[in-house]
Amino acid sequence: MSVFVLNDTQYIYSISYTADQISIQKTTESGSLIWTYSQQNTDDKQSLTGALDMSSNVIVSYTKITGSASQIVVFKVSNTDTPTLLWSVSGFTASNSDSKSSVASGPNMEVVVTFQTNGTVTGGTKTGSTDVAVVKLNGSTGSTIWSVQNGVLNVSKQMNRTPDVSVGPNGVIYVAYVTSEGTEIVEEITADGTVLGPTFGNPCFLAKTPVLTRYGYRPIETLQKGDELVSNGGRLCKVVRLLKKRVIPSELSNPYVIPEGMFGAKQRIYISPNHKVFVPERGMVYARDLGLRQWIMREPFVYYNVELEEWKPMVVAGVEVESMAPFKTVRVSLARFIRLISLAPEEKRRTILRSSRLIGNQVSVSFLKSKWTKN
């Protein structure tokens, strides 16, 4: 028997299954039984999970195994004196090769289920051998509102797996999963199904990018703690650390190219989309917003960036750019993380997301230790 436990502010809901049935029990915190719901079910079941909606109706999701085929089943049971089955849906892809689901409910009683699949959901596009798919269901009927599976949601072109899902109070959906390369990803999806993309932040330059130091230009990958870099106005700032990160090629991570001569560049510069460049009359501008050509990377690659003792600009091949923001990192539960970003102002939410990553059942969140100073 497998047991999955949920709780609201007053009661505990225990979902269990055996070879021939699924049972739900509602009890008080002291253990007094309120009601029991049992469903005869002889499916070969795996990966049972559950959620409560705003009325504490119980939503259950599991993987149904039939021979070599597997599909996701989602059903909803009413939280009433005599609980009843409200609806049940299954078979989100035609391939019957779906598994490892996670389910959540939102502020408008909607139900969101995510799972890994070797197939394709309706309207989706297969990206790798195994993809993550997300389906939003009508909380009253179980009918599909929208489904998403594409190359923005799935970072790896090989395998994206073991997804988990949460829905914020504003209806924004957060999906966490792991790629075959071991990269932990948290995706943000709007209530209407628009995937905003992975929330990891990329360190910002390719190897051999020349960075101006006290003694001239050096390749970024050779910098070490204590080296002195030239900031704006000729000021010197010491390196606190060199950061490098291996990333998967995608439209969200592939570098943009600053051509020689542009902004005073002494040579071609490959820079990540979310890195800022100083532009006269405009200030610091994201590389992705400069109308540059994006370079297509064919294999996983490494970005490098530098944290200075003060958050000041540095000079790369003659161009003034931002250095890495100095962050302090803490770990919080996924539930606390969802609450944190749901309460954050819109302009800060994406910054928090870009500097966060999933580690097991926790999220590593980074906060700025100091403010940006241009002068």
Short mmCIF file of C-alpha atoms in Angstrom, two decimals:
data_model
loop_
_atom_site.label_atom_id
_atom_site.label_comp_id
_atom_site.label_asym_id
_atom_site.label_seq_id
_atom_site.Cartn_x
_atom_site.Cartn_y
_atom_site.Cartn_z
CA MET A 1 0.00 0.00 0.00
CA SER A 2 1.18 3.53 -0.81
CA VAL A 3 -0.05 6.62 1.08
CA PHE A 4 -0.05 10.30 0.08
CA VAL A 5 -1.09 12.86 2.71
CA LEU A 6 -2.60 16.33 2.20
CA ASN A 7 -3.80 18.84 4.74
CA ASP A 8 -5.69 22.12 4.89
CA THR A 9 -5.94 24.37 7.94
CA GLN A 10 -8.14 21.93 9.90
CA TYR A 11 -8.15 18.44 8.42
CA ILE A 12 -5.88 15.74 7.03
CA TYR A 13 -6.64 13.90 3.78
CA SER A 14 -4.87 10.56 3.31
CA ILE A 15 -4.87 8.99 -0.15
CA SER A 16 -3.85 5.35 -0.35
CA TYR A 17 -4.04 2.56 -2.87
CA THR A 18 -3.79 -1.22 -2.95
CA ALA A 19 -3.96 -3.64 -5.85
CA ASP A 20 -7.74 -3.34 -6.16
CA GLN A 21 -8.79 0.09 -4.82
CA ILE A 22 -7.97 3.71 -4.11
CA SER A 23 -9.13 5.18 -0.80
CA ILE A 24 -9.31 8.71 0.60
CA GLN A 25 -9.82 9.43 4.29
CA LYS A 26 -10.59 12.80 5.85
CA THR A 27 -9.64 13.03 9.52
CA THR A 28 -9.12 15.67 12.17
CA GLU A 29 -5.58 16.39 13.31
CA SER A 30 -6.25 14.22 16.35
CA GLY A 31 -7.18 11.29 14.10
CA SER A 32 -11.00 11.31 14.30
CA LEU A 33 -12.52 10.04 11.05
CA ILE A 34 -14.81 12.48 9.17
CA TRP A 35 -15.43 10.49 5.96
CA THR A 36 -14.01 7.80 3.71
CA TYR A 37 -14.17 7.49 -0.06
CA SER A 38 -13.25 4.22 -1.79
CA GLN A 39 -13.00 3.50 -5.48
CA GLN A 40 -12.67 -0.02 -6.84
CA ASN A 41 -9.63 0.16 -9.06
CA THR A 42 -7.64 -2.78 -10.37
CA ASP A 43 -5.24 -0.69 -12.44
CA ASP A 44 -1.54 -1.33 -11.99
CA LYS A 45 -0.84 2.05 -10.34
CA GLN A 46 2.36 4.05 -9.85
CA SER A 47 3.39 7.54 -8.71
CA LEU A 48 0.19 8.49 -6.91
CA THR A 49 -0.01 12.17 -5.98
CA GLY A 50 -2.75 14.58 -4.96
CA ALA A 51 -3.88 18.15 -4.27
CA LEU A 52 -6.74 20.09 -2.66
CA ASP A 53 -8.70 22.84 -4.40
CA MET A 54 -10.03 25.99 -2.71
CA SER A 55 -12.98 24.00 -1.28
CA SER A 56 -10.74 21.11 -0.17
CA ASN A 57 -12.15 18.84 -2.85
CA VAL A 58 -9.52 16.13 -3.40
CA ILE A 59 -7.70 15.77 -6.73
CA VAL A 60 -5.77 12.56 -7.36
CA SER A 61 -3.30 11.79 -10.12
CA TYR A 62 -1.45 8.55 -10.85
CA THR A 63 0.18 6.54 -13.62
CA LYS A 64 -1.91 3.63 -14.94
CA ILE A 65 0.17 0.73 -16.30
CA THR A 66 -1.34 -1.64 -18.85
CA GLY A 67 1.24 -4.05 -20.22
CA SER A 68 3.91 -1.87 -21.83
CA ALA A 69 1.59 1.14 -22.01
CA SER A 70 1.26 3.86 -19.36
CA GLN A 71 -1.04 6.87 -19.10
CA ILE A 72 -1.92 9.53 -16.56
CA VAL A 73 -5.26 9.39 -14.76
CA VAL A 74 -6.67 12.40 -12.89
CA PHE A 75 -9.89 12.40 -10.90
CA LYS A 76 -11.65 14.67 -8.42
CA VAL A 77 -13.69 13.74 -5.33
CA SER A 78 -16.05 16.11 -3.52
CA ASN A 79 -15.40 17.22 0.05
CA THR A 80 -18.95 16.59 1.29
CA ASP A 81 -20.53 14.50 4.02
CA THR A 82 -20.98 11.78 1.41
CA PRO A 83 -18.02 12.24 -0.94
CA THR A 84 -18.62 11.40 -4.60
CA LEU A 85 -16.57 11.20 -7.78
CA LEU A 86 -16.98 14.50 -9.63
CA TRP A 87 -15.01 13.57 -12.75
CA SER A 88 -12.19 11.43 -14.07
CA VAL A 89 -9.99 11.97 -17.15
CA SER A 90 -7.04 10.10 -18.65
CA GLY A 91 -5.03 9.59 -21.81
CA PHE A 92 -3.49 13.02 -22.47
CA THR A 93 -1.32 11.67 -25.30
CA ALA A 94 -1.91 9.01 -27.95
CA SER A 95 1.41 7.29 -27.29
CA ASN A 96 0.40 5.76 -23.92
CA SER A 97 3.92 6.41 -22.64
CA ASP A 98 3.29 8.96 -19.88
CA SER A 99 4.47 8.77 -16.26
CA LYS A 100 5.54 10.60 -13.08
CA SER A 101 2.73 13.12 -12.82
CA SER A 102 2.25 15.99 -10.39
CA VAL A 103 -1.01 17.86 -9.84
CA ALA A 104 -2.03 21.20 -8.32
CA SER A 105 -5.08 23.45 -8.11
CA GLY A 106 -5.30 27.21 -8.61
CA PRO A 107 -7.29 30.15 -7.24
CA ASN A 108 -10.15 29.64 -9.71
CA MET A 109 -10.49 25.91 -8.92
CA GLU A 110 -8.57 25.03 -12.09
CA VAL A 111 -6.52 21.83 -12.04
CA VAL A 112 -3.02 21.66 -13.53
CA VAL A 113 -1.27 18.35 -14.17
CA THR A 114 2.28 17.91 -15.42
CA PHE A 115 4.01 14.67 -16.39
CA GLN A 116 6.86 13.28 -18.41
CA THR A 117 6.00 11.74 -21.76
CA ASN A 118 7.54 10.05 -24.78
CA GLY A 119 4.55 11.19 -26.81
CA THR A 120 2.91 14.51 -27.65
CA VAL A 121 -0.10 16.30 -26.13
CA THR A 122 -2.73 17.92 -28.33
CA GLY A 123 -1.25 21.01 -29.92
CA GLY A 124 2.20 20.24 -28.53
CA THR A 125 5.56 19.76 -30.21
CA LYS A 126 7.91 16.97 -29.23
CA THR A 127 11.38 18.26 -28.31
CA GLY A 128 13.43 15.38 -26.88
CA SER A 129 13.15 11.65 -26.33
CA THR A 130 11.30 12.45 -23.09
CA ASP A 131 9.47 15.75 -22.59
CA VAL A 132 7.59 17.51 -19.84
CA ALA A 133 3.98 18.33 -20.71
CA VAL A 134 1.52 20.55 -18.81
CA VAL A 135 -2.28 20.31 -19.08
CA LYS A 136 -4.76 22.72 -17.50
CA LEU A 137 -8.19 21.28 -16.72
CA ASN A 138 -11.55 22.84 -15.90
CA GLY A 139 -12.01 22.25 -12.18
CA SER A 140 -15.76 21.61 -12.53
CA THR A 141 -15.76 19.19 -15.47
CA GLY A 142 -12.20 17.94 -15.99
CA SER A 143 -12.23 19.09 -19.61
CA THR A 144 -8.96 20.34 -21.06
CA ILE A 145 -8.55 24.13 -21.21
CA TRP A 146 -5.10 24.05 -22.79
CA SER A 147 -2.02 21.83 -23.02
CA VAL A 148 1.62 22.80 -23.49
CA GLN A 149 4.64 20.88 -24.74
CA ASN A 150 7.30 22.73 -26.72
CA GLY A 151 10.95 23.70 -26.96
CA VAL A 152 10.55 26.64 -24.58
CA LEU A 153 9.12 24.44 -21.82
CA ASN A 154 11.65 21.67 -22.50
CA VAL A 155 15.20 22.98 -22.30
CA SER A 156 16.99 19.72 -23.15
CA LYS A 157 16.71 18.22 -26.63
CA GLN A 158 17.33 14.81 -25.04
CA MET A 159 15.40 14.19 -21.81
CA ASN A 160 13.34 16.36 -19.44
CA ARG A 161 11.95 14.41 -16.50
CA THR A 162 10.36 14.12 -13.02
CA PRO A 163 8.30 17.32 -13.12
CA ASP A 164 6.58 18.97 -10.16
CA VAL A 165 3.93 21.71 -10.36
CA SER A 166 2.55 24.49 -8.17
CA VAL A 167 0.07 27.30 -8.85
CA GLY A 168 0.45 30.72 -7.26
CA PRO A 169 -2.44 32.80 -5.84
CA ASN A 170 -2.42 34.85 -9.06
CA GLY A 171 -2.89 31.75 -11.24
CA VAL A 172 0.69 31.68 -12.53
CA ILE A 173 1.98 28.12 -12.87
CA TYR A 174 5.48 26.98 -11.86
CA VAL A 175 6.88 23.72 -13.18
CA ALA A 176 10.13 22.28 -11.86
CA TYR A 177 11.99 19.42 -13.57
CA VAL A 178 15.44 18.01 -14.26
CA THR A 179 17.15 17.64 -17.64
CA SER A 180 19.19 14.62 -18.70
CA GLU A 181 22.29 16.78 -18.22
CA GLY A 182 21.36 17.21 -14.54
CA THR A 183 20.29 20.86 -14.81
CA GLU A 184 17.46 21.80 -12.43
CA ILE A 185 14.91 24.03 -14.16
CA VAL A 186 11.95 26.05 -12.85
CA GLU A 187 9.59 27.27 -15.60
CA GLU A 188 6.99 30.03 -15.31
CA ILE A 189 3.74 29.65 -17.28
CA THR A 190 1.00 32.26 -17.38
CA ALA A 191 -2.62 31.39 -16.59
CA ASP A 192 -3.44 31.33 -20.33
CA GLY A 193 -0.69 28.80 -21.11
CA THR A 194 2.12 31.07 -22.33
CA VAL A 195 5.49 29.62 -21.35
CA LEU A 196 7.77 32.46 -20.24
CA GLY A 197 10.78 30.18 -20.26
CA PRO A 198 13.24 28.70 -17.78
CA THR A 199 14.11 30.86 -14.82
CA PHE A 200 17.80 30.08 -14.46
CA GLY A 201 20.16 32.99 -15.03
CA ASN A 202 23.10 32.44 -17.36
CA PRO A 203 26.63 33.55 -16.59
CA CYS A 204 27.41 35.72 -19.47
CA PHE A 205 30.50 35.30 -21.70
CA LEU A 206 32.16 32.51 -23.64
CA ALA A 207 35.74 31.42 -22.97
CA LYS A 208 38.55 33.60 -24.40
CA THR A 209 36.50 36.78 -23.98
CA PRO A 210 39.09 39.47 -23.05
CA VAL A 211 38.45 41.31 -19.76
CA LEU A 212 40.40 44.46 -18.89
CA THR A 213 42.56 44.02 -15.78
CA ARG A 214 45.08 46.27 -14.08
CA TYR A 215 47.78 44.75 -16.32
CA GLY A 216 45.84 44.59 -19.58
CA TYR A 217 43.35 42.21 -21.14
CA ARG A 218 43.09 38.57 -20.01
CA PRO A 219 40.76 35.73 -21.11
CA ILE A 220 37.84 35.61 -18.69
CA GLU A 221 38.36 31.94 -17.81
CA THR A 222 41.87 32.70 -16.44
CA LEU A 223 40.72 35.24 -13.85
CA GLN A 224 41.11 34.39 -10.17
CA LYS A 225 40.00 35.72 -6.79
CA GLY A 226 41.99 38.86 -5.94
CA ASP A 227 42.71 39.90 -9.54
CA GLU A 228 42.02 43.59 -10.11
CA LEU A 229 39.71 44.58 -12.98
CA VAL A 230 39.31 48.03 -14.47
CA SER A 231 35.80 49.41 -13.90
CA ASN A 232 34.32 52.59 -15.37
CA GLY A 233 36.41 55.72 -14.95
CA GLY A 234 39.56 53.62 -14.50
CA ARG A 235 38.62 52.49 -11.00
CA LEU A 236 40.01 49.12 -9.87
CA CYS A 237 37.81 46.41 -8.35
CA LYS A 238 38.96 43.05 -7.01
CA VAL A 239 37.53 39.76 -8.24
CA VAL A 240 35.56 37.90 -5.55
CA ARG A 241 34.94 34.81 -7.66
CA LEU A 242 34.75 33.49 -11.20
CA LEU A 243 31.51 31.71 -12.02
CA LYS A 244 31.11 29.22 -14.85
CA LYS A 245 28.00 27.34 -15.89
CA ARG A 246 27.36 24.66 -18.48
CA VAL A 247 24.11 25.36 -20.36
CA ILE A 248 21.98 23.67 -22.98
CA PRO A 249 21.61 25.37 -26.39
CA SER A 250 18.22 27.07 -26.83
CA GLU A 251 16.77 30.40 -27.95
CA LEU A 252 16.79 31.42 -24.29
CA SER A 253 20.47 30.65 -23.70
CA ASN A 254 22.32 30.99 -27.03
CA PRO A 255 24.64 34.04 -27.07
CA TYR A 256 24.13 37.22 -29.03
CA VAL A 257 27.03 38.67 -31.02
CA ILE A 258 28.32 42.21 -30.57
CA PRO A 259 30.29 42.80 -33.79
CA GLU A 260 33.70 44.45 -33.80
CA GLY A 261 33.33 48.24 -33.72
CA MET A 262 29.85 48.31 -32.19
CA PHE A 263 29.86 50.22 -28.86
CA GLY A 264 33.64 50.42 -29.30
CA ALA A 265 34.18 46.66 -29.31
CA LYS A 266 37.79 45.75 -30.17
CA GLN A 267 36.67 42.31 -31.37
CA ARG A 268 33.52 40.19 -31.69
CA ILE A 269 31.90 39.50 -28.29
CA TYR A 270 29.58 36.56 -27.53
CA ILE A 271 27.23 37.55 -24.71
CA SER A 272 24.25 35.82 -23.09
CA PRO A 273 20.73 37.23 -23.65
CA ASN A 274 20.18 38.49 -20.09
CA HIS A 275 23.49 40.33 -19.72
CA LYS A 276 23.45 44.12 -19.77
CA VAL A 277 25.60 46.34 -21.98
CA PHE A 278 26.19 50.06 -21.51
CA VAL A 279 24.70 51.97 -24.45
CA PRO A 280 25.21 55.78 -24.69
CA GLU A 281 21.94 57.69 -24.21
CA ARG A 282 20.19 54.47 -23.10
CA GLY A 283 22.16 53.22 -20.11
CA MET A 284 22.43 49.52 -19.31
CA VAL A 285 20.44 47.42 -21.84
CA TYR A 286 19.91 43.65 -22.07
CA ALA A 287 21.84 42.09 -24.97
CA ARG A 288 18.61 40.52 -26.23
CA ASP A 289 17.12 44.01 -26.69
CA LEU A 290 19.96 45.43 -28.82
CA GLY A 291 18.89 44.02 -32.19
CA LEU A 292 21.93 41.76 -32.34
CA ARG A 293 22.30 38.51 -34.27
CA GLN A 294 21.94 35.39 -32.13
CA TRP A 295 24.60 32.71 -32.53
CA ILE A 296 23.28 29.14 -32.84
CA MET A 297 25.11 26.76 -30.51
CA ARG A 298 25.00 23.08 -31.51
CA GLU A 299 26.36 21.47 -28.33
CA PRO A 300 26.23 22.26 -24.59
CA PHE A 301 28.61 25.10 -23.78
CA VAL A 302 30.02 27.09 -20.86
CA TYR A 303 29.35 30.69 -19.86
CA TYR A 304 31.69 32.64 -17.55
CA ASN A 305 31.10 35.69 -15.39
CA VAL A 306 32.90 37.61 -12.65
CA GLU A 307 31.69 38.83 -9.26
CA LEU A 308 33.52 41.91 -8.01
CA GLU A 309 33.83 43.22 -4.44
CA GLU A 310 31.43 45.98 -5.50
CA TRP A 311 28.67 45.59 -8.06
CA LYS A 312 30.22 47.82 -10.72
CA PRO A 313 30.69 47.67 -14.49
CA MET A 314 33.69 45.92 -16.06
CA VAL A 315 35.24 46.32 -19.50
CA VAL A 316 35.10 43.46 -22.00
CA ALA A 317 36.97 43.93 -25.31
CA GLY A 318 36.47 47.70 -24.99
CA VAL A 319 32.76 47.52 -24.10
CA GLU A 320 31.40 48.45 -20.68
CA VAL A 321 29.15 45.70 -19.31
CA GLU A 322 27.69 44.75 -15.94
CA SER A 323 29.55 42.38 -13.66
CA MET A 324 27.81 39.52 -11.91
CA ALA A 325 25.30 40.62 -9.30
CA PRO A 326 26.57 39.73 -5.79
CA PHE A 327 24.05 37.29 -4.35
CA LYS A 328 23.47 35.65 -1.00
CA THR A 329 21.85 32.23 -1.35
CA VAL A 330 19.32 30.53 0.93
CA ARG A 331 17.22 27.39 0.56
CA VAL A 332 13.45 27.26 1.06
CA SER A 333 10.71 24.71 0.47
CA LEU A 334 9.00 24.71 -2.94
CA ALA A 335 5.73 25.81 -1.29
CA ARG A 336 7.43 28.75 0.45
CA PHE A 337 9.19 29.66 -2.78
CA ILE A 338 5.88 29.78 -4.67
CA ARG A 339 4.43 32.05 -1.99
CA LEU A 340 7.54 34.26 -2.10
CA ILE A 341 7.35 34.91 -5.82
CA SER A 342 3.56 35.20 -5.87
CA LEU A 343 3.78 38.08 -3.37
CA ALA A 344 6.74 39.79 -5.05
CA PRO A 345 6.14 42.84 -7.27
CA GLU A 346 6.06 42.01 -10.99
CA GLU A 347 9.37 43.78 -11.69
CA LYS A 348 11.16 41.69 -9.04
CA ARG A 349 9.51 38.34 -9.74
CA ARG A 350 11.54 37.49 -12.85
CA THR A 351 14.76 38.53 -11.10
CA ILE A 352 14.04 36.11 -8.25
CA LEU A 353 13.14 33.34 -10.67
CA ARG A 354 16.26 33.80 -12.79
CA SER A 355 18.43 33.44 -9.68
CA SER A 356 16.69 30.33 -8.32
CA ARG A 357 17.13 26.62 -8.93
CA LEU A 358 15.58 23.38 -7.74
CA ILE A 359 17.63 21.17 -5.39
CA GLY A 360 15.72 18.05 -4.41
CA ASN A 361 12.46 19.19 -2.81
CA GLN A 362 13.86 22.65 -2.02
CA VAL A 363 14.60 25.77 -4.03
CA SER A 364 17.87 27.65 -3.80
CA VAL A 365 17.03 31.38 -3.88
CA SER A 366 19.61 34.15 -4.29
CA PHE A 367 19.27 37.72 -3.05
CA LEU A 368 21.39 40.77 -3.83
CA LYS A 369 24.00 41.58 -1.20
CA SER A 370 24.66 45.08 -2.57
CA LYS A 371 23.10 47.58 -4.96
CA TRP A 372 24.28 48.35 -8.50
CA THR A 373 26.55 51.39 -8.66
CA LYS A 374 27.39 52.83 -12.07
CA ASN A 375 29.82 55.41 -10.72
#
